[in-house]
Amino acid sequence: MIPDLAVAGTVFVPLAAVTRSELVLDGIGRAVGADLASTGSPLQALAETFGDGAWLLILDNLEQVVQVGRDLGELLARCPGVTILATSRTVLGLAAEREYPVPPLPLPPNPALSLTWLASASSPPAWRH
């Protein structure tokens, strides 16, 4: 269960395009507006930005950079008001981690009919040909 959060902020960080774990903290820093240039490390900049505030970090597609788990654990230790909700196909191995397996969504009974309906339904202009 996630307690009442986000007094200080809620941040969504998409990580699907990130393939190097050392870039994860930079991405979080940019998302929260941390001053990454003024400190010796992104971890320090994030710790200063979050402080004792109640933050919710939503880290999406973390599976290709699970090596960042150690840094995220350190961030959680320094900033106890931070909660991380991560989507990943792999566990991070953090002491405070809770795993919630999500099964694949079922296919509709007749996929062909569903595709026909989808094609005929009104869609955002970006989807129109």
PDB file of C-alpha atoms in Angstrom:
ATOM      1  CA  MET A   1       0.000   0.000   0.000  1.00  0.00           C
ATOM      2  CA  ILE A   2       1.275   3.444  -0.905  1.00  0.00           C
ATOM      3  CA  PRO A   3       0.713   6.027   1.834  1.00  0.00           C
ATOM      4  CA  ASP A   4      -0.425   9.574   1.128  1.00  0.00           C
ATOM      5  CA  LEU A   5       2.455  10.853  -0.899  1.00  0.00           C
ATOM      6  CA  ALA A   6       3.542  13.602  -3.166  1.00  0.00           C
ATOM      7  CA  VAL A   7       3.431  16.454  -0.693  1.00  0.00           C
ATOM      8  CA  ALA A   8       6.644  17.664  -2.278  1.00  0.00           C
ATOM      9  CA  GLY A   9       6.059  16.118  -5.702  1.00  0.00           C
ATOM     10  CA  THR A  10       5.313  13.184  -7.941  1.00  0.00           C
ATOM     11  CA  VAL A  11       7.632  12.537 -10.854  1.00  0.00           C
ATOM     12  CA  PHE A  12       7.301  10.114 -13.772  1.00  0.00           C
ATOM     13  CA  VAL A  13      10.645   9.084 -15.284  1.00  0.00           C
ATOM     14  CA  PRO A  14      10.433   7.008 -18.497  1.00  0.00           C
ATOM     15  CA  LEU A  15      13.517   4.804 -18.829  1.00  0.00           C
ATOM     16  CA  ALA A  16      12.767   2.644 -21.884  1.00  0.00           C
ATOM     17  CA  ALA A  17      15.450   4.423 -23.929  1.00  0.00           C
ATOM     18  CA  VAL A  18      18.079   4.349 -21.155  1.00  0.00           C
ATOM     19  CA  THR A  19      20.551   1.491 -21.494  1.00  0.00           C
ATOM     20  CA  ARG A  20      23.296   2.621 -19.105  1.00  0.00           C
ATOM     21  CA  SER A  21      22.537   2.508 -15.382  1.00  0.00           C
ATOM     22  CA  GLU A  22      24.693   5.545 -14.645  1.00  0.00           C
ATOM     23  CA  LEU A  23      22.234   7.667 -16.644  1.00  0.00           C
ATOM     24  CA  VAL A  24      19.216   6.794 -14.472  1.00  0.00           C
ATOM     25  CA  LEU A  25      20.055   9.227 -11.670  1.00  0.00           C
ATOM     26  CA  ASP A  26      20.726  11.946 -14.245  1.00  0.00           C
ATOM     27  CA  GLY A  27      17.273  11.314 -15.716  1.00  0.00           C
ATOM     28  CA  ILE A  28      15.645  11.520 -12.290  1.00  0.00           C
ATOM     29  CA  GLY A  29      17.600  14.693 -11.594  1.00  0.00           C
ATOM     30  CA  ARG A  30      16.404  16.348 -14.794  1.00  0.00           C
ATOM     31  CA  ALA A  31      12.815  15.300 -14.056  1.00  0.00           C
ATOM     32  CA  VAL A  32      12.846  16.925 -10.601  1.00  0.00           C
ATOM     33  CA  GLY A  33      14.911  19.951 -11.603  1.00  0.00           C
ATOM     34  CA  ALA A  34      17.927  19.038  -9.461  1.00  0.00           C
ATOM     35  CA  ASP A  35      21.067  21.111  -9.936  1.00  0.00           C
ATOM     36  CA  LEU A  36      23.255  18.286 -11.238  1.00  0.00           C
ATOM     37  CA  ALA A  37      26.200  20.552 -12.057  1.00  0.00           C
ATOM     38  CA  SER A  38      26.694  21.997  -8.563  1.00  0.00           C
ATOM     39  CA  THR A  39      27.498  18.773  -6.713  1.00  0.00           C
ATOM     40  CA  GLY A  40      30.004  16.003  -7.105  1.00  0.00           C
ATOM     41  CA  SER A  41      27.450  13.358  -8.018  1.00  0.00           C
ATOM     42  CA  PRO A  42      23.868  12.958  -9.214  1.00  0.00           C
ATOM     43  CA  LEU A  43      23.120  11.022  -6.011  1.00  0.00           C
ATOM     44  CA  GLN A  44      24.222  13.989  -3.888  1.00  0.00           C
ATOM     45  CA  ALA A  45      22.212  16.419  -6.041  1.00  0.00           C
ATOM     46  CA  LEU A  46      19.093  14.270  -5.660  1.00  0.00           C
ATOM     47  CA  ALA A  47      19.580  13.917  -1.903  1.00  0.00           C
ATOM     48  CA  GLU A  48      19.816  17.702  -1.614  1.00  0.00           C
ATOM     49  CA  THR A  49      16.759  18.223  -3.818  1.00  0.00           C
ATOM     50  CA  PHE A  50      14.563  15.682  -2.027  1.00  0.00           C
ATOM     51  CA  GLY A  51      15.787  16.375   1.491  1.00  0.00           C
ATOM     52  CA  ASP A  52      13.105  15.295   3.958  1.00  0.00           C
ATOM     53  CA  GLY A  53      10.267  15.921   1.498  1.00  0.00           C
ATOM     54  CA  ALA A  54       7.629  13.347   0.627  1.00  0.00           C
ATOM     55  CA  TRP A  55       8.218  12.408  -3.022  1.00  0.00           C
ATOM     56  CA  LEU A  56       6.840   9.681  -5.251  1.00  0.00           C
ATOM     57  CA  LEU A  57       9.186   8.639  -8.057  1.00  0.00           C
ATOM     58  CA  ILE A  58       7.614   6.514 -10.771  1.00  0.00           C
ATOM     59  CA  LEU A  59      10.419   4.815 -12.682  1.00  0.00           C
ATOM     60  CA  ASP A  60       9.085   3.116 -15.798  1.00  0.00           C
ATOM     61  CA  ASN A  61      10.943   0.315 -17.635  1.00  0.00           C
ATOM     62  CA  LEU A  62      13.777  -0.177 -15.180  1.00  0.00           C
ATOM     63  CA  GLU A  63      14.630  -3.735 -16.234  1.00  0.00           C
ATOM     64  CA  GLN A  64      17.507  -2.877 -18.585  1.00  0.00           C
ATOM     65  CA  VAL A  65      19.271  -0.828 -15.908  1.00  0.00           C
ATOM     66  CA  VAL A  66      18.709  -2.847 -12.713  1.00  0.00           C
ATOM     67  CA  GLN A  67      22.349  -2.218 -11.754  1.00  0.00           C
ATOM     68  CA  VAL A  68      21.166   1.199 -10.519  1.00  0.00           C
ATOM     69  CA  GLY A  69      19.498  -0.603  -7.612  1.00  0.00           C
ATOM     70  CA  ARG A  70      22.417   0.093  -5.273  1.00  0.00           C
ATOM     71  CA  ASP A  71      22.226   3.839  -5.988  1.00  0.00           C
ATOM     72  CA  LEU A  72      18.444   3.836  -5.550  1.00  0.00           C
ATOM     73  CA  GLY A  73      18.867   2.038  -2.224  1.00  0.00           C
ATOM     74  CA  GLU A  74      21.334   4.720  -1.129  1.00  0.00           C
ATOM     75  CA  LEU A  75      18.918   7.435  -2.234  1.00  0.00           C
ATOM     76  CA  LEU A  76      16.131   5.844  -0.177  1.00  0.00           C
ATOM     77  CA  ALA A  77      18.447   5.623   2.849  1.00  0.00           C
ATOM     78  CA  ARG A  78      19.381   9.306   2.569  1.00  0.00           C
ATOM     79  CA  CYS A  79      15.842  10.489   1.831  1.00  0.00           C
ATOM     80  CA  PRO A  80      13.319   8.482   3.870  1.00  0.00           C
ATOM     81  CA  GLY A  81      10.410  10.536   2.489  1.00  0.00           C
ATOM     82  CA  VAL A  82      11.029   9.241  -1.022  1.00  0.00           C
ATOM     83  CA  THR A  83       8.972   6.308  -2.296  1.00  0.00           C
ATOM     84  CA  ILE A  84       9.806   4.618  -5.592  1.00  0.00           C
ATOM     85  CA  LEU A  85       7.249   2.845  -7.726  1.00  0.00           C
ATOM     86  CA  ALA A  86       9.206   1.026 -10.423  1.00  0.00           C
ATOM     87  CA  THR A  87       8.025  -1.028 -13.349  1.00  0.00           C
ATOM     88  CA  SER A  88      10.456  -3.763 -14.274  1.00  0.00           C
ATOM     89  CA  ARG A  89      10.536  -7.358 -15.424  1.00  0.00           C
ATOM     90  CA  THR A  90      13.358  -7.926 -12.939  1.00  0.00           C
ATOM     91  CA  VAL A  91      13.542  -7.291  -9.207  1.00  0.00           C
ATOM     92  CA  LEU A  92      16.137  -4.786  -7.996  1.00  0.00           C
ATOM     93  CA  GLY A  93      17.095  -6.652  -4.853  1.00  0.00           C
ATOM     94  CA  LEU A  94      16.466  -3.740  -2.463  1.00  0.00           C
ATOM     95  CA  ALA A  95      15.701  -4.462   1.181  1.00  0.00           C
ATOM     96  CA  ALA A  96      12.509  -2.388   1.058  1.00  0.00           C
ATOM     97  CA  GLU A  97      11.399  -3.764  -2.301  1.00  0.00           C
ATOM     98  CA  ARG A  98       7.956  -5.292  -2.694  1.00  0.00           C
ATOM     99  CA  GLU A  99       7.203  -7.281  -5.814  1.00  0.00           C
ATOM    100  CA  TYR A 100       3.745  -7.210  -7.377  1.00  0.00           C
ATOM    101  CA  PRO A 101       3.633  -9.489 -10.429  1.00  0.00           C
ATOM    102  CA  VAL A 102       1.224  -8.231 -13.062  1.00  0.00           C
ATOM    103  CA  PRO A 103      -0.085 -10.865 -15.485  1.00  0.00           C
ATOM    104  CA  PRO A 104      -0.392 -10.027 -19.184  1.00  0.00           C
ATOM    105  CA  LEU A 105      -3.668  -8.490 -20.261  1.00  0.00           C
ATOM    106  CA  PRO A 106      -5.998 -11.009 -21.915  1.00  0.00           C
ATOM    107  CA  LEU A 107      -6.774 -10.784 -25.606  1.00  0.00           C
ATOM    108  CA  PRO A 108     -10.330  -9.984 -26.580  1.00  0.00           C
ATOM    109  CA  PRO A 109     -12.434 -13.003 -27.603  1.00  0.00           C
ATOM    110  CA  ASN A 110     -12.272 -12.050 -31.290  1.00  0.00           C
ATOM    111  CA  PRO A 111      -9.129 -10.001 -32.013  1.00  0.00           C
ATOM    112  CA  ALA A 112     -10.153  -9.377 -35.641  1.00  0.00           C
ATOM    113  CA  LEU A 113     -13.381  -7.682 -34.582  1.00  0.00           C
ATOM    114  CA  SER A 114     -11.512  -5.634 -32.009  1.00  0.00           C
ATOM    115  CA  LEU A 115      -9.019  -4.442 -34.623  1.00  0.00           C
ATOM    116  CA  THR A 116     -11.860  -3.514 -36.981  1.00  0.00           C
ATOM    117  CA  TRP A 117     -13.539  -1.571 -34.193  1.00  0.00           C
ATOM    118  CA  LEU A 118     -10.274   0.150 -33.301  1.00  0.00           C
ATOM    119  CA  ALA A 119      -9.676   1.155 -36.909  1.00  0.00           C
ATOM    120  CA  SER A 120     -13.163   2.589 -37.261  1.00  0.00           C
ATOM    121  CA  ALA A 121     -13.227   4.349 -33.876  1.00  0.00           C
ATOM    122  CA  SER A 122     -12.427   8.010 -33.708  1.00  0.00           C
ATOM    123  CA  SER A 123      -8.778   8.425 -32.859  1.00  0.00           C
ATOM    124  CA  PRO A 124      -6.423  11.250 -32.045  1.00  0.00           C
ATOM    125  CA  PRO A 125      -5.183  13.120 -35.134  1.00  0.00           C
ATOM    126  CA  ALA A 126      -1.678  11.679 -34.669  1.00  0.00           C
ATOM    127  CA  TRP A 127      -3.069   8.203 -35.356  1.00  0.00           C
ATOM    128  CA  ARG A 128      -4.921   9.080 -38.540  1.00  0.00           C
ATOM    129  CA  HIS A 129      -3.324   8.302 -41.877  1.00  0.00           C
TER     130      HIS A 129
END
